[in-house]
Short mmCIF file of C-alpha atoms in Angstrom, two decimals:
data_model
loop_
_atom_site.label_atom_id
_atom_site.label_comp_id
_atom_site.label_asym_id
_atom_site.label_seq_id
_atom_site.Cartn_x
_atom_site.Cartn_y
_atom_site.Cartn_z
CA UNK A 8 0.00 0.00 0.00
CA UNK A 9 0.90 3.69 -1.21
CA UNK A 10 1.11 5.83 1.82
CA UNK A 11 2.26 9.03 1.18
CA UNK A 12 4.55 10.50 4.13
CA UNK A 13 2.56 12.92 6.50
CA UNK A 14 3.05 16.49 6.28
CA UNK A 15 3.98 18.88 9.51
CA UNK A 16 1.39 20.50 11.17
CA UNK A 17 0.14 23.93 9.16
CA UNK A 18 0.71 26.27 12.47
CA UNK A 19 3.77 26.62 13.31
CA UNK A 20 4.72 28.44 16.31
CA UNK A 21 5.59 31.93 16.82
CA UNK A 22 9.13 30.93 18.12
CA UNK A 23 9.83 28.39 15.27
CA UNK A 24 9.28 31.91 12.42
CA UNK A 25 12.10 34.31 11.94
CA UNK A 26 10.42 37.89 11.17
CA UNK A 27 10.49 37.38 7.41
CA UNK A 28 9.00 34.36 7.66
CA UNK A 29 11.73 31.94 7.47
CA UNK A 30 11.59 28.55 9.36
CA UNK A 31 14.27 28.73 12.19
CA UNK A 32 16.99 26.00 11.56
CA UNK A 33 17.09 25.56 15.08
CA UNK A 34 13.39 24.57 15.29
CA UNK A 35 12.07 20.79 15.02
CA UNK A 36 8.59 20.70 13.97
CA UNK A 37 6.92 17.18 14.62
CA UNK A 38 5.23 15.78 11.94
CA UNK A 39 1.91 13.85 12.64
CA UNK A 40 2.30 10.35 12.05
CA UNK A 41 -1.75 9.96 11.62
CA UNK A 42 -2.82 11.52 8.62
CA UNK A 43 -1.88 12.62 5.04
CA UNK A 44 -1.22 15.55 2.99
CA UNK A 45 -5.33 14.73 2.21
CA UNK A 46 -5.77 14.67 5.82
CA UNK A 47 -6.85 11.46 5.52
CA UNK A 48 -6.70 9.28 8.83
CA UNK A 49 -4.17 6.32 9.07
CA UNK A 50 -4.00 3.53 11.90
CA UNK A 51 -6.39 5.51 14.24
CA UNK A 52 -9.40 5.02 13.66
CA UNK A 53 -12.33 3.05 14.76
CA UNK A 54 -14.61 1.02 12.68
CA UNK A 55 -17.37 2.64 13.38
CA UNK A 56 -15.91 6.01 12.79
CA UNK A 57 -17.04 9.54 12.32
CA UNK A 58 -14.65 11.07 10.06
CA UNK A 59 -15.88 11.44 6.59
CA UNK A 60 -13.39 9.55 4.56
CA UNK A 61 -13.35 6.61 6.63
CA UNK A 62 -17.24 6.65 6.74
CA UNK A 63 -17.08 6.60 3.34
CA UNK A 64 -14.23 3.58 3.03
CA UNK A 65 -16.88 1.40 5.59
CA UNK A 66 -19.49 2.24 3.28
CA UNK A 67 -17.73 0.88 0.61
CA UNK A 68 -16.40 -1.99 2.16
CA UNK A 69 -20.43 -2.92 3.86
CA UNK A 70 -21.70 -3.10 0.16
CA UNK A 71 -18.50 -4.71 -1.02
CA UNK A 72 -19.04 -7.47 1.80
CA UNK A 73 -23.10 -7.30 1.47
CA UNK A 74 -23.17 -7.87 -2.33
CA UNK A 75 -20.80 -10.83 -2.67
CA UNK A 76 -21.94 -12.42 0.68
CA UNK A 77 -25.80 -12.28 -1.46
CA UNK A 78 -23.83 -13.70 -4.86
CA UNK A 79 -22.58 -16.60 -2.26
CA UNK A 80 -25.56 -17.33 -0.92
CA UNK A 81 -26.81 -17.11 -5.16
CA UNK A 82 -24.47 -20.13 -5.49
CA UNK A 83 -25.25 -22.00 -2.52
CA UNK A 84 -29.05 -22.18 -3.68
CA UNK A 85 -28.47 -22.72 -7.31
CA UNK A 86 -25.25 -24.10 -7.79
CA UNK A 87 -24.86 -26.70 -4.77
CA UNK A 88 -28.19 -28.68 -5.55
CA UNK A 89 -26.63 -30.15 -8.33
CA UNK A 90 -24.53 -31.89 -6.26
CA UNK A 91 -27.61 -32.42 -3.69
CA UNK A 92 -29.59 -33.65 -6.46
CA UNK A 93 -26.86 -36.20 -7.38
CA UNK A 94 -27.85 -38.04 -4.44
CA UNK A 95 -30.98 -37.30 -3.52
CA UNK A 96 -33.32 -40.22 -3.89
CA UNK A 97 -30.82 -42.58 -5.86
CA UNK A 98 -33.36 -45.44 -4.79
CA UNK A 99 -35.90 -43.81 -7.11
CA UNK A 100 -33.39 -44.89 -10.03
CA UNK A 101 -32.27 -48.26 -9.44
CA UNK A 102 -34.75 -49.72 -12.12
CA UNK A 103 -32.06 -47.89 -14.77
CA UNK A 104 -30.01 -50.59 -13.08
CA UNK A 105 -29.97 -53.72 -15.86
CA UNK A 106 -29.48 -57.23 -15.19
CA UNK A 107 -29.79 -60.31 -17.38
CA UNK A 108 -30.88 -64.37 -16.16
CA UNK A 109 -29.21 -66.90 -18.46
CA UNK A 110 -30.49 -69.92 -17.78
CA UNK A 111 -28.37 -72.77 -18.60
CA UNK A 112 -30.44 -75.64 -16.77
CA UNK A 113 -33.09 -75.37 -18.98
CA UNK A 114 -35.00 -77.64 -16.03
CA UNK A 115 -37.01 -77.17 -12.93
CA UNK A 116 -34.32 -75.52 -11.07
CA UNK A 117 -33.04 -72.67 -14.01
CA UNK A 118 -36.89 -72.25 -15.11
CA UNK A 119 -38.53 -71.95 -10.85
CA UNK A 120 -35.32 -68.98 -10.44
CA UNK A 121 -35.10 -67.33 -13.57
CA UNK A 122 -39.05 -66.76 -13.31
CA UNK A 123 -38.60 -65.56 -9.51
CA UNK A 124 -35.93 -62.81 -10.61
CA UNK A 125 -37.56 -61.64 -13.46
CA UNK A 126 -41.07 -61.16 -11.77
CA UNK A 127 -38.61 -58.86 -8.97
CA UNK A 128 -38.77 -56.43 -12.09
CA UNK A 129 -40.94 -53.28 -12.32
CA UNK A 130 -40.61 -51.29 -9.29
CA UNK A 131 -38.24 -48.57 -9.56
CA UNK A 132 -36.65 -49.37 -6.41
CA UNK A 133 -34.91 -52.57 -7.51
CA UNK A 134 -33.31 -53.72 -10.64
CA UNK A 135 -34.45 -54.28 -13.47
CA UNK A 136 -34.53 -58.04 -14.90
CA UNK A 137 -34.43 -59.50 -18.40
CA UNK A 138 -34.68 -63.61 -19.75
CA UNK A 139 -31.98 -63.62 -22.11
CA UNK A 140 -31.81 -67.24 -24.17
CA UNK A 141 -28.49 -69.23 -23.46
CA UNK A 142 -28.22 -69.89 -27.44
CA UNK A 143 -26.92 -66.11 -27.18
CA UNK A 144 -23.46 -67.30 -25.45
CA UNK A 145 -22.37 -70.70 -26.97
CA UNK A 146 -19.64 -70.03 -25.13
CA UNK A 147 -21.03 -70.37 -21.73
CA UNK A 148 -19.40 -68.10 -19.10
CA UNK A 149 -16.98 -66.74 -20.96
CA UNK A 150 -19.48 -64.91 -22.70
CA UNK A 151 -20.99 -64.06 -19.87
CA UNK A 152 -17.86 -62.38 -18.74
CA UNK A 153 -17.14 -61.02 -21.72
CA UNK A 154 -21.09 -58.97 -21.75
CA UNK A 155 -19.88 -57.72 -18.09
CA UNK A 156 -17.22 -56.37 -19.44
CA UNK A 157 -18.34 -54.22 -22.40
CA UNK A 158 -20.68 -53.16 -19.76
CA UNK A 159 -23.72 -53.97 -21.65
CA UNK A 160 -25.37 -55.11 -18.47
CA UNK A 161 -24.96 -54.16 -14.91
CA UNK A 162 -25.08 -58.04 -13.64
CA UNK A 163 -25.84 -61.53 -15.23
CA UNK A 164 -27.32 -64.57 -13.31
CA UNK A 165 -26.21 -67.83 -14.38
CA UNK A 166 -28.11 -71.09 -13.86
CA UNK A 167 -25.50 -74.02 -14.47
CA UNK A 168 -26.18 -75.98 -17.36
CA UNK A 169 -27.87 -79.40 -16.23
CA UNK A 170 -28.24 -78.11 -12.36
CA UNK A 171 -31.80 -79.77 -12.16
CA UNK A 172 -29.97 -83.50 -12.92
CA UNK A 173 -26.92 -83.20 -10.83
CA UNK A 174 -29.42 -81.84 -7.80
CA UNK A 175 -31.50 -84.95 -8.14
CA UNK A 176 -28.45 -87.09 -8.91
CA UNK A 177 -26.97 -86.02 -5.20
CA UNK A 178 -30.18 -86.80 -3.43
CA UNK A 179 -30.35 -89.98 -5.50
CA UNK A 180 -27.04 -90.98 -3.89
CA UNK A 181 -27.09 -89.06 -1.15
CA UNK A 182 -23.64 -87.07 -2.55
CA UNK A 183 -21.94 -85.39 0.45
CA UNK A 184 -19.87 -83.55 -2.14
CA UNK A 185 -22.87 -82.00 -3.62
CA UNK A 186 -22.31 -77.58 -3.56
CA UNK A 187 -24.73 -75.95 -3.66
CA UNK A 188 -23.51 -72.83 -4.72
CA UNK A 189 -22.12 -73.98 -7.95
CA UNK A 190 -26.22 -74.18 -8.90
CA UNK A 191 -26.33 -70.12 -9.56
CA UNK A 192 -23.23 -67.79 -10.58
CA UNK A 193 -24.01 -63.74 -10.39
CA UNK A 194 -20.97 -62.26 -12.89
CA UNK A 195 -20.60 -58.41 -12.01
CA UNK A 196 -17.28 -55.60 -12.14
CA UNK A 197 -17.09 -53.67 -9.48
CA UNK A 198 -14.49 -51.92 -10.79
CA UNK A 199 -16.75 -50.28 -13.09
CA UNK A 200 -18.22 -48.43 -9.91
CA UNK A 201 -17.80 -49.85 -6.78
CA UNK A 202 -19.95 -47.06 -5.20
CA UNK A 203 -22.85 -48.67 -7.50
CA UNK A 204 -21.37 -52.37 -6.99
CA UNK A 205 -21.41 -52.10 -3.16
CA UNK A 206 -24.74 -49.70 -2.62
CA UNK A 207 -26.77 -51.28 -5.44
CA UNK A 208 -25.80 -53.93 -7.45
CA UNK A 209 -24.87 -56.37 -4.80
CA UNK A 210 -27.21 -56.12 -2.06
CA UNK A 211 -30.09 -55.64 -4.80
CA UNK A 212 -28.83 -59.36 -6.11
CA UNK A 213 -28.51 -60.74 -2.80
CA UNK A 214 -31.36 -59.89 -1.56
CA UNK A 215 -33.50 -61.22 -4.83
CA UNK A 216 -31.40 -64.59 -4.70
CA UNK A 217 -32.10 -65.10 -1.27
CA UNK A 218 -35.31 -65.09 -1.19
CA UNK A 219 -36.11 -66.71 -4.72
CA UNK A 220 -33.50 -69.34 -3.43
CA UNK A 221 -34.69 -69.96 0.01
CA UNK A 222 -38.89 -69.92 -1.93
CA UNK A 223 -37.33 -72.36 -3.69
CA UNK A 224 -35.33 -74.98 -1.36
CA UNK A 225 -38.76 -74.83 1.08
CA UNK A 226 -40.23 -75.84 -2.05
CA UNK A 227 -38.14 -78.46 -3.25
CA UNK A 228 -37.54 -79.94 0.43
CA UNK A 229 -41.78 -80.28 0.87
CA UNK A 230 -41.74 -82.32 -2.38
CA UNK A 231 -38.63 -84.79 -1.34
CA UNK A 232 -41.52 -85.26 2.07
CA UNK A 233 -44.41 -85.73 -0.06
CA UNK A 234 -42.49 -88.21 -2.73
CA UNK A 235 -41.07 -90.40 0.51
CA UNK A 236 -38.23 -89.65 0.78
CA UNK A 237 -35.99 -90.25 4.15
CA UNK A 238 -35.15 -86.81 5.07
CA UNK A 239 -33.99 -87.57 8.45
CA UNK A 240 -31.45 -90.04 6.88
CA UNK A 241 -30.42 -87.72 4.25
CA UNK A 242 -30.03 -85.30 6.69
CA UNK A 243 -27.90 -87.25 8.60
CA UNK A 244 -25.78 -87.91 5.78
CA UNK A 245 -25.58 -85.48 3.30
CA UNK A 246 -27.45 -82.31 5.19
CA UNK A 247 -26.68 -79.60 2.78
CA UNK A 248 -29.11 -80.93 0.40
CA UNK A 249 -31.98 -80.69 2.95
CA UNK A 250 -31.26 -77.33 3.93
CA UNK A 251 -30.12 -75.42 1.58
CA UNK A 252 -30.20 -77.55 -2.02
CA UNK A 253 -29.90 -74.32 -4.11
CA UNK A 254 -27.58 -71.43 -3.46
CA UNK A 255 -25.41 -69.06 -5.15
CA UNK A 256 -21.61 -67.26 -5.65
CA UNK A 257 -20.55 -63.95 -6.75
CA UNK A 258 -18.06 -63.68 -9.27
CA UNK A 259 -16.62 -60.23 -8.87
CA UNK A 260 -14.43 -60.35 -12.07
CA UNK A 261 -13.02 -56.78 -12.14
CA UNK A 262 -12.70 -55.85 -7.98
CA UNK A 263 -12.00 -52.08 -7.22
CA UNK A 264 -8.83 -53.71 -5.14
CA UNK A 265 -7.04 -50.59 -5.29
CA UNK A 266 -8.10 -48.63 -2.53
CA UNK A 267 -5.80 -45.30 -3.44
CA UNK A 268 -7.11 -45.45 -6.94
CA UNK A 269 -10.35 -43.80 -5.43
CA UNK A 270 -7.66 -40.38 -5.13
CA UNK A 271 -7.29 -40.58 -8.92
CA UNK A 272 -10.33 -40.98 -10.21
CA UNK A 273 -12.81 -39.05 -7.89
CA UNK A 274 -11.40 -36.70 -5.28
CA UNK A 275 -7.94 -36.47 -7.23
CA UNK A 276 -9.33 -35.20 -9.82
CA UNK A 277 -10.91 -31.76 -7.71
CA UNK A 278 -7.47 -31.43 -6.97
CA UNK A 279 -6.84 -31.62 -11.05
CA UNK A 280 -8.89 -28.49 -11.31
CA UNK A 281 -7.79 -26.60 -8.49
CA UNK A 282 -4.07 -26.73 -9.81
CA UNK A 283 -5.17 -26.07 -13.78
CA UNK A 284 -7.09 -23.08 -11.79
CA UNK A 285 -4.03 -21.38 -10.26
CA UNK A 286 -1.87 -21.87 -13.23
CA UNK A 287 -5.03 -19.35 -14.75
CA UNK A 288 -4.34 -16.73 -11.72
CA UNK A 289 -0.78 -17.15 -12.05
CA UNK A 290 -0.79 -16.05 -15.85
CA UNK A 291 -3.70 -13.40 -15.08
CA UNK A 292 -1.97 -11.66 -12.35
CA UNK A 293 1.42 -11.63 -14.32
CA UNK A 294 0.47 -10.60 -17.77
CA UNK A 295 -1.87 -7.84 -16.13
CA UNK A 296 -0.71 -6.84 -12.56
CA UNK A 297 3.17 -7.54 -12.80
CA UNK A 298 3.91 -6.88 -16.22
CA UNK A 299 1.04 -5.08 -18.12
CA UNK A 300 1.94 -7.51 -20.99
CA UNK A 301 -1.66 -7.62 -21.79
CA UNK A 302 -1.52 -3.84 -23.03
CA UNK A 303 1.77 -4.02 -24.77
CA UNK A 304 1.48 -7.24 -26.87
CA UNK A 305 -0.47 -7.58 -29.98
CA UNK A 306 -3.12 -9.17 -30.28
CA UNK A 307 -2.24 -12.24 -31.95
CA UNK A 308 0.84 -12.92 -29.43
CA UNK A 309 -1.07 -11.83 -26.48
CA UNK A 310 -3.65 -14.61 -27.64
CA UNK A 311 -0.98 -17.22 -27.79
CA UNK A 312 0.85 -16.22 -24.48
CA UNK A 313 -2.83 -16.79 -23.37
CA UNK A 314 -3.18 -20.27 -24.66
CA UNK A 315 0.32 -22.30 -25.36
CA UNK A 316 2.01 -21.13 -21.68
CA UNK A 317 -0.67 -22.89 -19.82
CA UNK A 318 -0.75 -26.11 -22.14
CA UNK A 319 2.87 -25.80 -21.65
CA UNK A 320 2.77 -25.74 -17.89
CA UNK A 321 0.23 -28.26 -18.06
CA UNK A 322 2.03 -30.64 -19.42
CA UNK A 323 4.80 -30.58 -16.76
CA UNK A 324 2.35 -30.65 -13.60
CA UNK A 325 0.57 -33.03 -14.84
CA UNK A 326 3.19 -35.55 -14.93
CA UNK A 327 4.23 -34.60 -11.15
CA UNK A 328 0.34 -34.92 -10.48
CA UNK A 329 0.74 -38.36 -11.98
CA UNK A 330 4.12 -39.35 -10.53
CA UNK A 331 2.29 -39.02 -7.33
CA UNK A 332 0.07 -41.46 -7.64
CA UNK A 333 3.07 -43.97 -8.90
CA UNK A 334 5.01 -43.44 -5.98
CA UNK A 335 1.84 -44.58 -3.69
CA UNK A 336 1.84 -47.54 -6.03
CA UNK A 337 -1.06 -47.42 -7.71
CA UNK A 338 -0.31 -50.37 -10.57
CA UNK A 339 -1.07 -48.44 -13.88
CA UNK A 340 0.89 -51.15 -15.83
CA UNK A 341 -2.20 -53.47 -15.34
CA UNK A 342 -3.96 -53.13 -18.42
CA UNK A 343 -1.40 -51.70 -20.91
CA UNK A 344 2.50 -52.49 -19.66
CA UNK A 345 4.33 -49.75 -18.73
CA UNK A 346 2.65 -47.87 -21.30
CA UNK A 347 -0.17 -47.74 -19.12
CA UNK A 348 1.55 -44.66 -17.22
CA UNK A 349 2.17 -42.69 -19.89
CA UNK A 350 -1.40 -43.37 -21.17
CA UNK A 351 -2.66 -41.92 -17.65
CA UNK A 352 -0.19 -38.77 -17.73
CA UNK A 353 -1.73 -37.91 -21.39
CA UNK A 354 -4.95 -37.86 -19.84
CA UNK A 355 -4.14 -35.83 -17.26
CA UNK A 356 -2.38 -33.41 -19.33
CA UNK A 357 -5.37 -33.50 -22.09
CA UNK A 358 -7.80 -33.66 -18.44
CA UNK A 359 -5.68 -29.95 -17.10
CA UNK A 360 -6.43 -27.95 -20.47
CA UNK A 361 -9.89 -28.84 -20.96
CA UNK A 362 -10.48 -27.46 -17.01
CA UNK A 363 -8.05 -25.02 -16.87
CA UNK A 364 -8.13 -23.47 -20.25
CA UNK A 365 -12.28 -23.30 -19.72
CA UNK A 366 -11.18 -21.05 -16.40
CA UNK A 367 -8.77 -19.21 -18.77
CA UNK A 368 -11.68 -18.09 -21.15
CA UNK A 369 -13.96 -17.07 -18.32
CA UNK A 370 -11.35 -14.97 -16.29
CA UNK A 371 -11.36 -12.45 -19.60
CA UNK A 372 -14.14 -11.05 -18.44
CA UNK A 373 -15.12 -12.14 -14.82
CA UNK A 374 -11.56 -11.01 -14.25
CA UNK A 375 -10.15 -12.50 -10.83
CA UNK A 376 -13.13 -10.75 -8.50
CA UNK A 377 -15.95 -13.28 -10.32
CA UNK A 378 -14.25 -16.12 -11.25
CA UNK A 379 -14.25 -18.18 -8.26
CA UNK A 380 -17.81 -18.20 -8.62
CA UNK A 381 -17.35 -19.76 -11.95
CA UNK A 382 -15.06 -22.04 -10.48
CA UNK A 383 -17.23 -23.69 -7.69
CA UNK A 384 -20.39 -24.30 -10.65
CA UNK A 385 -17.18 -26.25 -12.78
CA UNK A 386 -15.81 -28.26 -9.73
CA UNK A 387 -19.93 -28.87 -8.56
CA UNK A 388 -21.40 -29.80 -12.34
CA UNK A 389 -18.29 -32.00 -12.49
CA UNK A 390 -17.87 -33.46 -9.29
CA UNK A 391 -21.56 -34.24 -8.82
CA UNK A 392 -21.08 -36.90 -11.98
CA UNK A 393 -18.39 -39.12 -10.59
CA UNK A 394 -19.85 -40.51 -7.11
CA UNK A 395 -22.67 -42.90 -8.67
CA UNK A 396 -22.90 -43.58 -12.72
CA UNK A 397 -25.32 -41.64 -14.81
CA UNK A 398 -27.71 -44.55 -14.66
CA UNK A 399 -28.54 -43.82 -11.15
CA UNK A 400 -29.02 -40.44 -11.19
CA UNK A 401 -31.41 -38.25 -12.94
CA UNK A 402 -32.02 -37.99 -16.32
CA UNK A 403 -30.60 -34.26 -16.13
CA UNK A 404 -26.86 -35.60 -15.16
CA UNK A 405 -26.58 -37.71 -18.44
CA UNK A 406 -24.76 -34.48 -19.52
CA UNK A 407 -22.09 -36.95 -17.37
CA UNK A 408 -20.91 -38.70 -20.28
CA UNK A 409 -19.41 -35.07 -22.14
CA UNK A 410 -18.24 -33.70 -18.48
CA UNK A 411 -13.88 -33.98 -18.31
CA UNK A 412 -13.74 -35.53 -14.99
CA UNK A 413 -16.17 -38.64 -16.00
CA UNK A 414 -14.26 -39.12 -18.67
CA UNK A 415 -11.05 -39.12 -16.78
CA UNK A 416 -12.78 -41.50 -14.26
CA UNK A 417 -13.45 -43.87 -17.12
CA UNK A 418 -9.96 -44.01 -18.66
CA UNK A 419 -8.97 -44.32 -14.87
CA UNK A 420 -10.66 -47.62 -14.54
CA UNK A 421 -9.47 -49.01 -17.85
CA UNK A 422 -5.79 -48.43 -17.26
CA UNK A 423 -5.84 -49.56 -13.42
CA UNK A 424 -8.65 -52.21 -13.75
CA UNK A 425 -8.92 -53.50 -17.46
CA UNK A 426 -12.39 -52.25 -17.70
CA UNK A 427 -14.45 -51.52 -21.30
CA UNK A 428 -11.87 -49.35 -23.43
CA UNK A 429 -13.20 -46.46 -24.23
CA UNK A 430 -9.98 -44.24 -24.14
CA UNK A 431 -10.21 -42.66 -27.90
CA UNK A 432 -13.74 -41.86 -26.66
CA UNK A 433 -12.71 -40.30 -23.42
CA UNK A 434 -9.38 -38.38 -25.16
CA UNK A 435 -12.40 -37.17 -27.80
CA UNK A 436 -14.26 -35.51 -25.25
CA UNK A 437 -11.01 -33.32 -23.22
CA UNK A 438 -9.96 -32.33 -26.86
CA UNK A 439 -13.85 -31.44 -27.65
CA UNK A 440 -13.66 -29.18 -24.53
CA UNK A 441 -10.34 -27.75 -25.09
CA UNK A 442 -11.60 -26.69 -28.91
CA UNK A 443 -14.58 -24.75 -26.95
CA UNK A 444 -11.89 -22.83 -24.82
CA UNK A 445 -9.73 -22.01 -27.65
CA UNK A 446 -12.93 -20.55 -29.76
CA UNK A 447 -14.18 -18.80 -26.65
CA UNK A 448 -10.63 -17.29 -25.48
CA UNK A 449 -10.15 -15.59 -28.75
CA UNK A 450 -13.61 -13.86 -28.87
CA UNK A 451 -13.29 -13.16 -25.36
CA UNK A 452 -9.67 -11.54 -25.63
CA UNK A 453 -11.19 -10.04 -29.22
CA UNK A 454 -13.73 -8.32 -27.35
CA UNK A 455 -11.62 -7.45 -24.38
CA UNK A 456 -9.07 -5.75 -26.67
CA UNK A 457 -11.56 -3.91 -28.38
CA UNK A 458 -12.48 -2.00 -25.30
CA UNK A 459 -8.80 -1.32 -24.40
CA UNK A 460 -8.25 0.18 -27.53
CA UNK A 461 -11.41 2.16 -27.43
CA UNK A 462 -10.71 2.99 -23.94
CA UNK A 463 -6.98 4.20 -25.08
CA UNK A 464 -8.46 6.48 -27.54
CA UNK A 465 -10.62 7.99 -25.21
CA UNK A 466 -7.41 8.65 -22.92
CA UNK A 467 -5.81 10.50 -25.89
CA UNK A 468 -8.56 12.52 -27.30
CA UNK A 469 -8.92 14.12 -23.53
CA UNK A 470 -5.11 14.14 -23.19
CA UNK A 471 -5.11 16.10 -26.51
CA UNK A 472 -8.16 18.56 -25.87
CA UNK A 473 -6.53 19.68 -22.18
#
């Protein structure tokens, strides 16, 4: 702060004057270290003071604190429901949940359970259940797996080919071997979300099987009764097939068993944004405030400083941002090699400029007052996307699939977790949003520069007519 240095005190006294007016040399006049050659008041005032320019600096400073307190309060109603709404009522949704029945059997046992499941359907609290024929995987459960993992379907439920004969083979020969749980297989990726996997997908399944399962084995248990059958010595001897002759397993075939991966593709990538986001008020404050390079440059070099710096700075955080997650070991070599690395630190890079370079554009005219506002509806809209998958929120968040973190999220879970590759899809969409910034940037700056130079004219023509 500017603070000019105090001037003495206007009346002098008698014995500091010579007769002609001259200051004695001998005389020390002390200057007041309170106000300025304005007489305006420094360090002595109170808040609530009288004096006229400091009423007038509180005034200010009241409807300086007033009207941005009311634009915060703007965002909190409008801008932090999105996230609200992300998770508000996610039970409402779980119908947009898909799951398949294969049955295999083709008998009493795959017919009795893949009817149960599929009559679970309809209420949108639960998932939603679909008979698909078994002549659609000749391959059995590898193309099972294979469905799960194009993630054309949320879960499949398997009845084992010929699980009616081998059940009434083991109570035929009383087979203490018989499992039980080899009769139904449930083929699901958590890695795809484990937030849906572990909130939805898996108690939603377990609770259906159980009680279709346990319907069934009271069923099944009353006929072995009524056909004459010895329970009590089957019991005795094989008791698994009296109480519980049908069960099931879950095959988990892509587990989220990477705990610090949840840093890189949710709450790491906040962090993402927040670095991209002071690169922008690093370059604003030094091409404006330091340097006034924004006035001196033309406008076609200004526009580049504007754009290739920060792509250029990018480019190097981004691989520390990524580094970091290395050195806590999180195994990007899974899916691709070593490559797999250098696949994540692209996205990261491509992830930075689509953020940062959006911030970039904005700043031009919010200018650094406004544009955290901007920045908590980009890290919200964004953020509010990546908990649960677009299926179980509503229909308003499909704009998910074109947001930049998603899309990092998704290439996140095919490097670390061999999940559906969708990579050229997820690159598409950072470069999609970093063509948007580029196109908005240069009409931004085009207009900004416009009203510098009309403003500079102005400055002349009144230079010129005093």
């Amino acid at each position: 702060m500017n603070v000019e240095k105090p001037r003495s005190s206007p009346s002098a006294t008698s014995s500091g004057q010579s007769d002609h007016g001259q200051t004695s040399s001998s005389t020390h006049v002390e200057a007041r270290p309170t106000s300025t050659s304005a007489g305006v008041p420094w360090f002595t005032e109170r808040f609530w003071s009288r004096d006229p320019s400091t009423a007038a600096a509180r005034k200010t400073y009241n409807m300086i604190m007033i009207v941005f307190t009311a634009l915060i309060i703007l965002c909190v109603l409008s801008v932090l429901p999105i996230y609200w709404g992300a998770l508000w009522q996610t039970s409402t949704h779980i119908h947009n949940v898909k799951g398949w029945v294969v049955d295999f059997d083709n008998g009493e046992v795959g017919t009795t359970i893949s009817n149960g499941i599929v009559s679970t359907s309809g209420p949108p609290t639960t998932m939603s259940w679909e008979l698909v024929p078994s002549t659609r995987f000749p391959n059995g459960m590898a193309d099972v797996e294979h469905e799960i993992l194009e993630e054309n379907v949320w879960a499949i439920v398997a009845i084992s080919a010929g699980a009616t004969t081998i059940l009434q083979a083991a109570i035929t020969s009383a087979n203490t071997s018989y499992a039980p749980n080899s009769t139904i297989a449930v083929v699901a990726a958590e890695a795809r979300s484990e937030n849906a996997f572990r909130n939805v997908v898996r108690p939603v399944v377990t609770m259906i099987l159980d009680q279709v399962t346990a319907s069934y084995n009271t069923h099944f248990v009353q006929q072995l009764a009524q056909s004459g059958q010895n329970l009590t010595a089957l019991a005795s001897t094989a008791p698994t097939l009296v109480t519980q002759p049908v069960s099931y397993t879950i095959n988990n075939i892509r587990p989220f068993d990477v705990p610090v991966a949840s840093a890189v593709d949710f709450v790491g990538l906040i962090y993402l944004l927040i670095l991209a986001f002071n690169v922008t008020m690093v370059n604003y404050s030094a091409r404006i405030e330091a340097t006034n390079l924004e006035l001196r440059l033309r406008f076609r070099s200004l526009l580049a400083m504007r754009i290739l710096i920060p792509i250029f700075l990018y480019f190097f955080i981004s691989l520390f941002y990524a580094l970091l997650s290395l050195a806590f070991q999180v195994p990007f070599n899974r899916t691709f090699g070593h490559a797999g690395f250098v696949i994540y630190w692209m996205m990261s890079w491509f992830a930075m400029a689509a953020l940062g370079l959006a911030v970039e554009a904005v700043i031009t005219i919010l200018t650094t007052k406004f544009v955290t506002f901007f920045l908590l509806l980009w890290v919200v809209a964004n953020a509010a996307v990546c908990f649960l998958p677009p299926e179980l929120l509503p229909g308003v968040y499909r704009y998910a699939y074109a947001s930049p973190f998603y899309n990092v999220q998704q290439a996140v879970r095919t490097i670390v977790f061999n999940t559906k590759n969708q990579l050229g899809l997820n690159f598409g969409v950072q470069l999609a949003w970093i063509g948007v910034s580029l196109i908005t940037i240069t009409v931004l700056q085009y207009f900004k520069r416009y009203q510098a130079i009309r403003e500079h004219e102005r400055m002349q023509d009144i230079e010129k007519r005093a």
